[in-house]
Short mmCIF file of C-alpha atoms (C1' of nucleotides) in Angstrom, two decimals:
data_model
loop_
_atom_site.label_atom_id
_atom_site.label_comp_id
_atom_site.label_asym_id
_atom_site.label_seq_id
_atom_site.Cartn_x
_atom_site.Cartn_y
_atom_site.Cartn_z
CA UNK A 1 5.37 -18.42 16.54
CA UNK A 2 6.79 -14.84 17.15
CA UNK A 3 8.68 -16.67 20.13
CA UNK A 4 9.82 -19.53 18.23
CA UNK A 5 11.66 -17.05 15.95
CA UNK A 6 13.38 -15.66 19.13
CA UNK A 7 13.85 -18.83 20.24
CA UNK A 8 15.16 -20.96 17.53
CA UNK A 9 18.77 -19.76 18.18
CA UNK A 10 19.46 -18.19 14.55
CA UNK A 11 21.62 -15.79 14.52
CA UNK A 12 20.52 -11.98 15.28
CA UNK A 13 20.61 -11.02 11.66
CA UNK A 14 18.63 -14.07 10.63
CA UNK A 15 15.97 -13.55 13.26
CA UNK A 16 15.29 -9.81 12.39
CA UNK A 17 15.26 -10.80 8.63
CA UNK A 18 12.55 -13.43 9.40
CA UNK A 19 10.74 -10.71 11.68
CA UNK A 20 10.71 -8.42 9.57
CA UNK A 21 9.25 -10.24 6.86
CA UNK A 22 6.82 -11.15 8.83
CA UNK A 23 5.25 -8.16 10.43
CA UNK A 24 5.76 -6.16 6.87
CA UNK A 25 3.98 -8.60 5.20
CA UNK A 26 1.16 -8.46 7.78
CA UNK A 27 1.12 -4.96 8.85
CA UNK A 28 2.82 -3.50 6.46
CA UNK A 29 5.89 -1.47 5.54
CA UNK A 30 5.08 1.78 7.30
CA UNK A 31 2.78 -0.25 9.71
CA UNK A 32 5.65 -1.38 11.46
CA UNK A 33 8.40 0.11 13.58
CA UNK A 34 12.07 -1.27 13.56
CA UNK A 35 11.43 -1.23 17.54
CA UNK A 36 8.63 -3.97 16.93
CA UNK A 37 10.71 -5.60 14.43
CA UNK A 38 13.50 -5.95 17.13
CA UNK A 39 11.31 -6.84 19.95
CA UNK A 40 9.72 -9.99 17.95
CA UNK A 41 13.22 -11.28 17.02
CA UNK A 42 14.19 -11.20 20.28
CA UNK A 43 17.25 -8.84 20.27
CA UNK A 44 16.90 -4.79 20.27
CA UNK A 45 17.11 -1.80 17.95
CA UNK A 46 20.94 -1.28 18.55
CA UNK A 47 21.87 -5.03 16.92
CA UNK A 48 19.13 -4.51 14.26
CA UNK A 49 21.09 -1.09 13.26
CA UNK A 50 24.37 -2.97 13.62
CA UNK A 51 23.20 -5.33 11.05
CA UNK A 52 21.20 -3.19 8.56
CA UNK A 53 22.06 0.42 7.91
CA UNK A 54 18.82 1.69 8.05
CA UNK A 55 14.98 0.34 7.48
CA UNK A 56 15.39 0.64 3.30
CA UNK A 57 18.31 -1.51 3.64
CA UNK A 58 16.03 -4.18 5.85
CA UNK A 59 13.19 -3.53 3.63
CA UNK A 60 15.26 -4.52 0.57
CA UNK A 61 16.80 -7.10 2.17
CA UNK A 62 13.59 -8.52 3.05
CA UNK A 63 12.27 -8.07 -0.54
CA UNK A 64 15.42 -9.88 -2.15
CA UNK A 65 14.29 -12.72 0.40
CA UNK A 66 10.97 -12.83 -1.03
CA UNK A 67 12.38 -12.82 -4.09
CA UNK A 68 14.85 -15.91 -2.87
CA UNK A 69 12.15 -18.20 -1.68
CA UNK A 70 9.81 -17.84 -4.71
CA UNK A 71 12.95 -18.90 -6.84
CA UNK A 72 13.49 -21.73 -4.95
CA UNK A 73 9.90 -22.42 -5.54
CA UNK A 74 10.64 -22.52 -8.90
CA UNK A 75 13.21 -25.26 -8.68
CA UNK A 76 10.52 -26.89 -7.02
CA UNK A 77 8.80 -27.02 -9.87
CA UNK A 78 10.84 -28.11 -12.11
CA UNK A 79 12.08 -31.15 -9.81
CA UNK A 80 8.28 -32.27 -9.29
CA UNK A 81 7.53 -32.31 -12.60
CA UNK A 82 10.65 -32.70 -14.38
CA UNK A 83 10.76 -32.12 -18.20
CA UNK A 84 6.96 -31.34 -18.32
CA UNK A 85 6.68 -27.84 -18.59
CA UNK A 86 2.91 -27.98 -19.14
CA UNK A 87 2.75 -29.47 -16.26
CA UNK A 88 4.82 -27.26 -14.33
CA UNK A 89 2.71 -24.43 -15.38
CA UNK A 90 -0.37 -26.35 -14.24
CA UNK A 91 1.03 -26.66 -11.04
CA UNK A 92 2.30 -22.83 -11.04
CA UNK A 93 -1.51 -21.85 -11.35
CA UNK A 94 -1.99 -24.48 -8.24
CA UNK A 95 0.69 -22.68 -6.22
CA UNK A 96 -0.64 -19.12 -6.95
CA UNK A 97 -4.14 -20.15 -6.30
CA UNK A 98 -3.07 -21.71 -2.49
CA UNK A 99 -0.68 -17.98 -1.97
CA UNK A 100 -3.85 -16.01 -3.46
CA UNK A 101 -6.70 -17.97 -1.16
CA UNK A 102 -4.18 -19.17 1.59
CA UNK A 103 -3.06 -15.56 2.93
CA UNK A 104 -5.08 -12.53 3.07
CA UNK A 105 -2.57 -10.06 2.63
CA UNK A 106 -1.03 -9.72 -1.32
CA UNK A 107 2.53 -9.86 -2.63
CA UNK A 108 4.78 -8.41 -0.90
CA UNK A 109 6.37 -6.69 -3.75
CA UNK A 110 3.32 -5.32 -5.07
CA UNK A 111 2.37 -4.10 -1.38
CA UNK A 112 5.66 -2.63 -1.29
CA UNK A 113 5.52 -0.94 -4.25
CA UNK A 114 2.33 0.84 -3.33
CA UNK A 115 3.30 1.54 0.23
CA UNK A 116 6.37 3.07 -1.05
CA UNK A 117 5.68 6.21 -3.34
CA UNK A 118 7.88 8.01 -4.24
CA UNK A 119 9.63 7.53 -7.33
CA UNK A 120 12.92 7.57 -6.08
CA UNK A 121 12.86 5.40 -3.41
CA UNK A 122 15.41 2.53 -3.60
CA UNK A 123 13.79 -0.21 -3.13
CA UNK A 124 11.46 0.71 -6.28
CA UNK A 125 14.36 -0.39 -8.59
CA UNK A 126 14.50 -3.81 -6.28
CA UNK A 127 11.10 -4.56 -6.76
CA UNK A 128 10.82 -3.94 -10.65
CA UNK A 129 14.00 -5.91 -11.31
CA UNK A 130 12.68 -9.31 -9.21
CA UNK A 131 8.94 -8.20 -11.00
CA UNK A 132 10.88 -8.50 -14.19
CA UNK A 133 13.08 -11.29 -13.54
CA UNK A 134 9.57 -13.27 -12.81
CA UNK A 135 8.10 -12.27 -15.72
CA UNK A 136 11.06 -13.44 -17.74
CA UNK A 137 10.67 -16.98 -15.98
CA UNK A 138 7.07 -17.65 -16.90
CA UNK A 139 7.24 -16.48 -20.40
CA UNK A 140 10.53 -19.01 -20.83
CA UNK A 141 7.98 -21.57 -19.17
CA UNK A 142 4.86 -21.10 -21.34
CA UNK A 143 7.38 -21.16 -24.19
CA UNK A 144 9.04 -24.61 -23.14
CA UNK A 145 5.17 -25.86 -23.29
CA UNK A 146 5.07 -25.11 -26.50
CA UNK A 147 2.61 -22.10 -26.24
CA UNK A 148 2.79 -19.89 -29.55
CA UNK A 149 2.10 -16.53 -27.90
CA UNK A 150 3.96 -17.58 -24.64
CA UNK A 151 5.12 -13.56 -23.82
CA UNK A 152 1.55 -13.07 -24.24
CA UNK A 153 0.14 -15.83 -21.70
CA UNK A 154 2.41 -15.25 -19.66
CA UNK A 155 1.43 -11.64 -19.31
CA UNK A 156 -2.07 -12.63 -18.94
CA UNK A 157 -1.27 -15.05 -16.06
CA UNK A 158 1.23 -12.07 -14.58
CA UNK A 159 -1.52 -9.94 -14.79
CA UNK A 160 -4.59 -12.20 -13.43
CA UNK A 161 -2.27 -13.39 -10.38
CA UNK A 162 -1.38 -10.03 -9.46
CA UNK A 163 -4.94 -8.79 -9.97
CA UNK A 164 -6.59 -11.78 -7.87
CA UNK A 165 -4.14 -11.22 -5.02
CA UNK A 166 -4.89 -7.07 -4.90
CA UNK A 167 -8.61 -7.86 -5.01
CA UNK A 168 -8.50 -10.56 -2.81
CA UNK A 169 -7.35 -7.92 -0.21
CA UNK A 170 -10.00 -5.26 -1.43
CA UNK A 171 -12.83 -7.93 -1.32
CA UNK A 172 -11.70 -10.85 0.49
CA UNK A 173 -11.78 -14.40 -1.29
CA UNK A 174 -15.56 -14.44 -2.55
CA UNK A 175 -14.95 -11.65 -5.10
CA UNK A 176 -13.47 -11.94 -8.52
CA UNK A 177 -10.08 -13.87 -7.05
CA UNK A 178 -12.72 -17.03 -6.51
CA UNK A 179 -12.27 -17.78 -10.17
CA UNK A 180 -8.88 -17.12 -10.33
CA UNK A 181 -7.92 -21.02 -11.20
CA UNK A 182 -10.85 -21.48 -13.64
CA UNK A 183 -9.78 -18.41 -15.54
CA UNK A 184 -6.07 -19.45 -15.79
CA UNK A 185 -6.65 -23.00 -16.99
CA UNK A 186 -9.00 -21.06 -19.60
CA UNK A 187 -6.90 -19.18 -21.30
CA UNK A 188 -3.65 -21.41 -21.25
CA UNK A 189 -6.64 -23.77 -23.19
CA UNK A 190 -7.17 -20.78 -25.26
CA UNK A 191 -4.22 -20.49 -26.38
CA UNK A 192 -3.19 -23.46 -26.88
CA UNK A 193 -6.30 -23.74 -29.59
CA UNK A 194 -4.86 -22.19 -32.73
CA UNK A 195 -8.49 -20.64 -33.68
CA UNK A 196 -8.01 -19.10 -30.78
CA UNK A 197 -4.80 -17.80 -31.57
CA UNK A 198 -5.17 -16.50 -35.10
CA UNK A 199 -8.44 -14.50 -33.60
CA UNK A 200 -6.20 -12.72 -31.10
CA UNK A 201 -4.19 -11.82 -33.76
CA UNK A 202 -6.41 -10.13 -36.45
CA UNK A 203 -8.40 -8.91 -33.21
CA UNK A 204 -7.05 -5.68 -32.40
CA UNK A 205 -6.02 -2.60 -35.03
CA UNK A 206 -4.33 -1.19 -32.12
CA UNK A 207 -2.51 -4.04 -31.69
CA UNK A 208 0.34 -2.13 -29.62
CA UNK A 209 -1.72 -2.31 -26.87
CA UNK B 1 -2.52 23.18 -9.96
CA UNK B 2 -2.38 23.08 -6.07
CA UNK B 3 -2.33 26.65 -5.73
CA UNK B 4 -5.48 26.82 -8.19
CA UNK B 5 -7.50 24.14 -6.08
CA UNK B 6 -6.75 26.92 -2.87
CA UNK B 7 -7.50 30.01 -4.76
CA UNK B 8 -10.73 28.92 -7.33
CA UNK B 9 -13.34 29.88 -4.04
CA UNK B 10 -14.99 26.39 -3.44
CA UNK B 11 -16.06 25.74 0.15
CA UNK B 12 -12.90 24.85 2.68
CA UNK B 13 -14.52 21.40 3.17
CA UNK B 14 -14.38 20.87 -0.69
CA UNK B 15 -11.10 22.13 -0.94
CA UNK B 16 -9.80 19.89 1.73
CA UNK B 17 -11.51 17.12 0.33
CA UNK B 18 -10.63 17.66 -3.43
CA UNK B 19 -6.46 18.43 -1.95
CA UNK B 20 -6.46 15.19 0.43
CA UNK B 21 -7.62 12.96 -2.99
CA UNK B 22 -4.92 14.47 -4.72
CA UNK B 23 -2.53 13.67 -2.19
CA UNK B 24 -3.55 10.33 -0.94
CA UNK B 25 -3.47 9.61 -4.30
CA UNK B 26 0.16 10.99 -5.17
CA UNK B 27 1.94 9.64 -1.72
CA UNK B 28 -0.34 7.71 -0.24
CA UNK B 29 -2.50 7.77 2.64
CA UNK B 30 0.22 7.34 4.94
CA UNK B 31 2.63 9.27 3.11
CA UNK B 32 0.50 12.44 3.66
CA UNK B 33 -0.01 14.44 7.10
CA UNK B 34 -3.18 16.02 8.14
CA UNK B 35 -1.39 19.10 8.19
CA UNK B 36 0.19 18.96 4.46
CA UNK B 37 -3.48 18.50 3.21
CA UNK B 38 -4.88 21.91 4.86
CA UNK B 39 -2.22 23.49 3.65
CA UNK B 40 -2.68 22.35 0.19
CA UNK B 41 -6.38 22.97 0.32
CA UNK B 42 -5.39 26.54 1.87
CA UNK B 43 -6.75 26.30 4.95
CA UNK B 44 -5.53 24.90 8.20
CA UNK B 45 -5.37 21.55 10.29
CA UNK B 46 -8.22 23.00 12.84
CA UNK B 47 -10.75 23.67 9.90
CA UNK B 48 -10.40 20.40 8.32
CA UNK B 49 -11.01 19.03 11.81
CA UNK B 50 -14.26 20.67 11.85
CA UNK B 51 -15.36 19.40 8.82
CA UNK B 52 -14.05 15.44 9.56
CA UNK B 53 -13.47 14.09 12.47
CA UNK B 54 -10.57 12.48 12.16
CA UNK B 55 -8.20 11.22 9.11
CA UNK B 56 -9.98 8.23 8.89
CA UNK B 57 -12.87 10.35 8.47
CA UNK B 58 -11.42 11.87 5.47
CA UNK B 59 -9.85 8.98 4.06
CA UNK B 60 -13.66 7.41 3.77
CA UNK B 61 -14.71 10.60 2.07
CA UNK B 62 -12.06 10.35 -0.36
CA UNK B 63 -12.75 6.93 -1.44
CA UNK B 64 -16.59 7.59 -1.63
CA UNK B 65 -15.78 10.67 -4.42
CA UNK B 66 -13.57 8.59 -6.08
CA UNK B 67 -16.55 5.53 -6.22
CA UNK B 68 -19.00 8.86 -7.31
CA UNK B 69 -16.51 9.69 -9.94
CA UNK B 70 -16.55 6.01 -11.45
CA UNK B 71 -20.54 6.33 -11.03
CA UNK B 72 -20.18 9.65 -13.14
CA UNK B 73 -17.99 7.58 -15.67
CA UNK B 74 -20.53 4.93 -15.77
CA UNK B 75 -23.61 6.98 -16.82
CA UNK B 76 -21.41 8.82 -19.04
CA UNK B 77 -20.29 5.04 -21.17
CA UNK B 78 -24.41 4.74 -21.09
CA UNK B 79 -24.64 8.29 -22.78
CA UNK B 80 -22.03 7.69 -25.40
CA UNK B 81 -23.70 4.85 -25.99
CA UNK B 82 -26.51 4.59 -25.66
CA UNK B 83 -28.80 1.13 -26.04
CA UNK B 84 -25.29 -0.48 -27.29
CA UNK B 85 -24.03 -2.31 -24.10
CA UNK B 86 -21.45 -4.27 -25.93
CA UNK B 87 -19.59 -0.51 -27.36
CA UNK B 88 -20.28 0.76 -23.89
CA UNK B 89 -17.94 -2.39 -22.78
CA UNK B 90 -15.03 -1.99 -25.23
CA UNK B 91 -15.56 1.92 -24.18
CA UNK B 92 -14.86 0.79 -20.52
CA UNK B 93 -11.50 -1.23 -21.77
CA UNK B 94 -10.79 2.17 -23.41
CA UNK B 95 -11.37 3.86 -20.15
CA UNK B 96 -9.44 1.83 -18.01
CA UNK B 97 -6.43 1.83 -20.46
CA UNK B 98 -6.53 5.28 -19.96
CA UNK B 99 -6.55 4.98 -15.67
CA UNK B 100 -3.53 2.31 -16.56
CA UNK B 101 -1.21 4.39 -18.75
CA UNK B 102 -1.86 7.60 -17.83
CA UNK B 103 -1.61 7.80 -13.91
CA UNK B 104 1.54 6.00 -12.24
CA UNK B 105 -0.35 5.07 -9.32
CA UNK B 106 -3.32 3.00 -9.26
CA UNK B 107 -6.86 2.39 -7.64
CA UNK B 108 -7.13 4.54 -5.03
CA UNK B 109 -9.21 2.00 -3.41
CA UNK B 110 -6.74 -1.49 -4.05
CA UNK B 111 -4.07 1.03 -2.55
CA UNK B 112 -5.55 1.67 0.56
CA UNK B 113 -6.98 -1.31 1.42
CA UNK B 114 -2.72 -2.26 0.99
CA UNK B 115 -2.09 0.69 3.26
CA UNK B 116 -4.77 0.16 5.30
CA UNK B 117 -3.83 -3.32 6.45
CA UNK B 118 -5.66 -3.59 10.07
CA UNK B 119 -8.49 -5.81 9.40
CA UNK B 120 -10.67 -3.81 10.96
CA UNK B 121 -10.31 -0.47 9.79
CA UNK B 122 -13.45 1.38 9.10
CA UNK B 123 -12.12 2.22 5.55
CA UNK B 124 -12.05 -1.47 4.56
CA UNK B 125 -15.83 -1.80 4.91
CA UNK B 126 -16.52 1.47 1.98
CA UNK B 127 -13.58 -0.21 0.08
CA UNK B 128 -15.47 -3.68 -0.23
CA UNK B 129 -18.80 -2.54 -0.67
CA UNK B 130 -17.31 0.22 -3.78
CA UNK B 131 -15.19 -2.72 -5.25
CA UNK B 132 -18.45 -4.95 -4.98
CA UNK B 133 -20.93 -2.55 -6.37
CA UNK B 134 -18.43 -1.56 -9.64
CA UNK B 135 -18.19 -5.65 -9.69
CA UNK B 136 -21.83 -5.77 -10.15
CA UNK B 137 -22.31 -3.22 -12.76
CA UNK B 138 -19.12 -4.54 -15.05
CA UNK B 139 -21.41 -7.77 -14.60
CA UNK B 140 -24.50 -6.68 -15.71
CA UNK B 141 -23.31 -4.90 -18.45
CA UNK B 142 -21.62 -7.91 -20.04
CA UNK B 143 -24.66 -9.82 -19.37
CA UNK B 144 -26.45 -6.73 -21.47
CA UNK B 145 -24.10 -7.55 -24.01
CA UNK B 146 -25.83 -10.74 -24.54
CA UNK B 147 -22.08 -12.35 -23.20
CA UNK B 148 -23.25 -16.31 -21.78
CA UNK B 149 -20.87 -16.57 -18.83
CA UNK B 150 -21.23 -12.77 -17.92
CA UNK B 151 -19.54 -13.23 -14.30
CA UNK B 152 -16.77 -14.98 -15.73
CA UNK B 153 -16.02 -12.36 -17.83
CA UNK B 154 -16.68 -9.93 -15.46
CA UNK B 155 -14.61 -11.45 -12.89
CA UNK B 156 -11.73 -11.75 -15.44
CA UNK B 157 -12.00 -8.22 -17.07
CA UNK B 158 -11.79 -7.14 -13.24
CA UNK B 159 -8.99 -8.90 -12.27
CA UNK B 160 -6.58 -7.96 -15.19
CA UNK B 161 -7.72 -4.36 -14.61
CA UNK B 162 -6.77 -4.51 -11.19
CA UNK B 163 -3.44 -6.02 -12.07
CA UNK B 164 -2.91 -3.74 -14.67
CA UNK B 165 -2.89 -0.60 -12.89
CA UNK B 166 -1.05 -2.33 -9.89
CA UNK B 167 2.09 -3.69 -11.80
CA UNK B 168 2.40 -0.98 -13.23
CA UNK B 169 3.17 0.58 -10.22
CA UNK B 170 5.99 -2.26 -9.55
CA UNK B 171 7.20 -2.40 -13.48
CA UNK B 172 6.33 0.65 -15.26
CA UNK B 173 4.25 0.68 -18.47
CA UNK B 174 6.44 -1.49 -20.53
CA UNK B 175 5.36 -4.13 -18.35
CA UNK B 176 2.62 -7.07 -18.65
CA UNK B 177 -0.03 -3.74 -18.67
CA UNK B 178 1.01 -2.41 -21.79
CA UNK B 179 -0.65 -5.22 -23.35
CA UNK B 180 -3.71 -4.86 -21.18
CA UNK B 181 -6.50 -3.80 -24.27
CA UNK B 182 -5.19 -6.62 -26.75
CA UNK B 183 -6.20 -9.13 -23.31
CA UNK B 184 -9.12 -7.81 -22.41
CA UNK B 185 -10.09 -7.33 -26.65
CA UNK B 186 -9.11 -11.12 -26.55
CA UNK B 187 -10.87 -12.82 -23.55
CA UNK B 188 -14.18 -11.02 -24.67
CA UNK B 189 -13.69 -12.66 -28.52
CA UNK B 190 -13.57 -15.76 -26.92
CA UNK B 191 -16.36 -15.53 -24.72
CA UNK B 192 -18.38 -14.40 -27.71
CA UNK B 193 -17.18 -17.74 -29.13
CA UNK B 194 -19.21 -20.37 -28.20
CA UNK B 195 -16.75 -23.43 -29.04
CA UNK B 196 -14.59 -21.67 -26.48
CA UNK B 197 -17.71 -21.06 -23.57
CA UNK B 198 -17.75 -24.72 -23.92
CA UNK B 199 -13.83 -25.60 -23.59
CA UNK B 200 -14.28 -23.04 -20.25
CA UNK B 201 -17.34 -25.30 -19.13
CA UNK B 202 -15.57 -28.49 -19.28
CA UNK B 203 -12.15 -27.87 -18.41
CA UNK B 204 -11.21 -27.67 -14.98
CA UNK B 205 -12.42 -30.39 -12.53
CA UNK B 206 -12.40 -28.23 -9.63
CA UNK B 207 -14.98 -25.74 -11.34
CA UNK B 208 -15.67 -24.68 -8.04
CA UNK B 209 -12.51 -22.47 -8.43
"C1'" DC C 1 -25.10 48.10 14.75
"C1'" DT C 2 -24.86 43.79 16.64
"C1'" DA C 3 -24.79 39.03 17.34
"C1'" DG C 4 -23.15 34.69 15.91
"C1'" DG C 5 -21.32 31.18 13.10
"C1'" DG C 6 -17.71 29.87 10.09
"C1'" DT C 7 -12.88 30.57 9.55
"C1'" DG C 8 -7.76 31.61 10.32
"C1'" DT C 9 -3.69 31.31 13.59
"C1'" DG C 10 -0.44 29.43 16.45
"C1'" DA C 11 0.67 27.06 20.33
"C1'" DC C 12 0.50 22.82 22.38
"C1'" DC C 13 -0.07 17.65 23.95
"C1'" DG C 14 1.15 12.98 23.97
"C1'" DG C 15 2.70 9.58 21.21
"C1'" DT C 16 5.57 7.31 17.70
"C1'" DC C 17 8.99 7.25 14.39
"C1'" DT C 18 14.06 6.55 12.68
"C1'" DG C 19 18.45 6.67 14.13
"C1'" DT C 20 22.45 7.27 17.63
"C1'" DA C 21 25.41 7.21 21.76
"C1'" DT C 22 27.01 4.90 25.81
"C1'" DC C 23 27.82 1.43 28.69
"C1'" DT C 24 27.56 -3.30 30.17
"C1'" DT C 25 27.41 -8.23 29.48
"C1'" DC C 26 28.32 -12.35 27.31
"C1'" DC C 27 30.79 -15.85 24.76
"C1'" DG C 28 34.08 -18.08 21.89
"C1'" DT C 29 39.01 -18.21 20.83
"C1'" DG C 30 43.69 -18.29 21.73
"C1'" DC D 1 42.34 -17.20 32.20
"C1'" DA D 2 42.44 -13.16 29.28
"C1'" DC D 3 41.03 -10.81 25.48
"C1'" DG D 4 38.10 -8.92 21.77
"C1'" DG D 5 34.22 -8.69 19.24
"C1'" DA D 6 29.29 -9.39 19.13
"C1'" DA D 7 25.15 -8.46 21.39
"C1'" DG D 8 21.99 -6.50 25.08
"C1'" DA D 9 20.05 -2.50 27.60
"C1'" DT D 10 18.85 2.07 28.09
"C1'" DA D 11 18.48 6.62 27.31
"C1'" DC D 12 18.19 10.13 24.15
"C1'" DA D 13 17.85 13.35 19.93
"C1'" DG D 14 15.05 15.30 16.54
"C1'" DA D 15 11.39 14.99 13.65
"C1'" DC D 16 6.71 14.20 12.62
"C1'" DC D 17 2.26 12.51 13.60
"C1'" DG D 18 -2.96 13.07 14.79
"C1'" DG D 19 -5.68 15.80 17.43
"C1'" DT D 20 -7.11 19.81 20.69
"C1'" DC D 21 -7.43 24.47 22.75
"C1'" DA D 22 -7.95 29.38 23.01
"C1'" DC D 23 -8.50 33.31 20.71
"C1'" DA D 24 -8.84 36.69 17.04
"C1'" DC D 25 -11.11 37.62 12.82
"C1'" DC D 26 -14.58 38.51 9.30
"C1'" DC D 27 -18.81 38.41 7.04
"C1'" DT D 28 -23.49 38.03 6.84
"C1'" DA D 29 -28.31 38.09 8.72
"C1'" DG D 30 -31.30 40.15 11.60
#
DNA sequence: CTAGGGTGTGACCGGTCTGTATCTTCCGTG
DNA sequence: CACGGAAGATACAGACCGGTCACACCCTAG
């Protein structure tokens, strides 16, 4: 399928986008070489330096990709199930669920973001703006369902997706991920049981955290 | 603090060791040379070869003290504690609050088994069977508790933990983990509740997730 | 005092990495 | 056909990597 990428006549920039996507998501960032990266699009290091100024720049580009295709994934949503946002959110768990059990290897943002330490590095301030932006998007979702807490949830589910798809690489799909549907549809019931609610409310004195 | 881990007179091996955690931890395992870590430990690159093998060598040792230091951490919740499994368990939230907000990188372990992404690297093997062991022991302890669905819980504390500490790598602390104890606070309220053990029982037809 | 094991030192090897320079080839447009 | 820009090919620079070798050193046990 490397070869089709080569083959399929894209243009050079396209094709080293899609390669590079590719082989960081699977071998990751600094598992990869912009050599390799030129080889499986079918063109050379030369073209992929005429195209990208350096390997952060393809790196970012490659993250606001990621980025790209999870929004339209989100219009996806909307269009199957159009004016049901409880639905939609149903079938948001249903989507994680198939990236978290479908693919061994985790979010590519996340993965960046621990391949790439340093503080300063530029593609940090990428990946916390798209984090963000997602964020943003589910919370406005749990809210159109008419969740009370909906920042709340939404955290939650942030939290449990990007947990199950870290573990998932750590322990492979029989460890905690396994669960990771059962637990979502759990709490979204949970909170949408006003008991439930008012007890996560008085729960906590430190109710910062 | 570097300088103090070279000069207090500990053996070279634990010096490399205690320097390479340090590192691996601060820049990640691929983000740190062989070469860097002897000189942090104050030694050289030829004496830490004598004492591992190789880098992958070290690496495995590394995660093992870290899984030894979570053992320490363990008994220690049992000793503050002691016959009161369900403090020891709000203790552990405490605990891991603590990892989450007061270290900008996260599980040593999730983080290299990101780094680490060849299926078959030795590492993964000591990552799995840590992350499955601490699994375990979370388990049992909130079946001590007298919790009914003690895996679920387990499984879900575990999960948000693990996404805790890793977005906050992508998003800082003002992201979904800074509401990490109120979750974990509230998931274990409604386990304790049985109206809501039963919603979790009957909701989702595919239980098997 | 001596022997030997653990340690420090620096050079070195082969490989890989990012990034660049140069030159040729190709292809679409006018 | 002629031209110009995009792309391919290749070699190279400079740095760093993991890992090894040879040798000098020191400290302790006998």
């Amino acid at each position: 399928m490397v070869e089709e990428c080569a083959t399929t006549r894209l243009r050079p920039r396209d094709r080293i986008a899609g390669a590079a996507r590719d082989l960081f998501h699977r071998h990751g960032i600094r598992g990869i070489g912009v050599d390799a990266i030129a080889e499986a699009a079918g063109t050379n290091k030369m073209t992929l330096y005429r195209h990208f100024g350096s390997k952060d720049d393809l790196i970012i580009q490659c993250l606001r990709d990621v980025a790209l295709e999870a929004e339209h994934w989100w219009v996806e949503l909307e269009t199957d199930h159009p004016g049901d946002p409880l639905a939609q959110l149903h079938a948001w768990i249903a989507g994680c669920a198939e990236c978290v059990f479908g693919d061994d290897r985790g979010c590519d943002l996340a993965n960046a973001a621990v391949e790439l330490a340093e503080t300063d590095h530029p593609a940090r301030r990428v990946i916390e703006e798209i984090k963000t932006k997602q964020r943003n998007r589910l919370a406005n979702l749990c809210r159109e369902a008419g969740i009370a807490q909906a920042d709340l949830l939404a955290d939650t589910l942030s939290l449990l997706l990007e947990g199950a798809r870290v573990s998932r690489q750590s322990v492979g799909v029989e460890g905690p991920s396994a669960k990771f549907v059962r637990m979502c549809e759990a709490i979204i019931a949970s909170f949408q049981n006003p008991k439930s609610a008012e007890r996560r409310r008085e729960a906590p004195a430190m109710a910062a955290n």
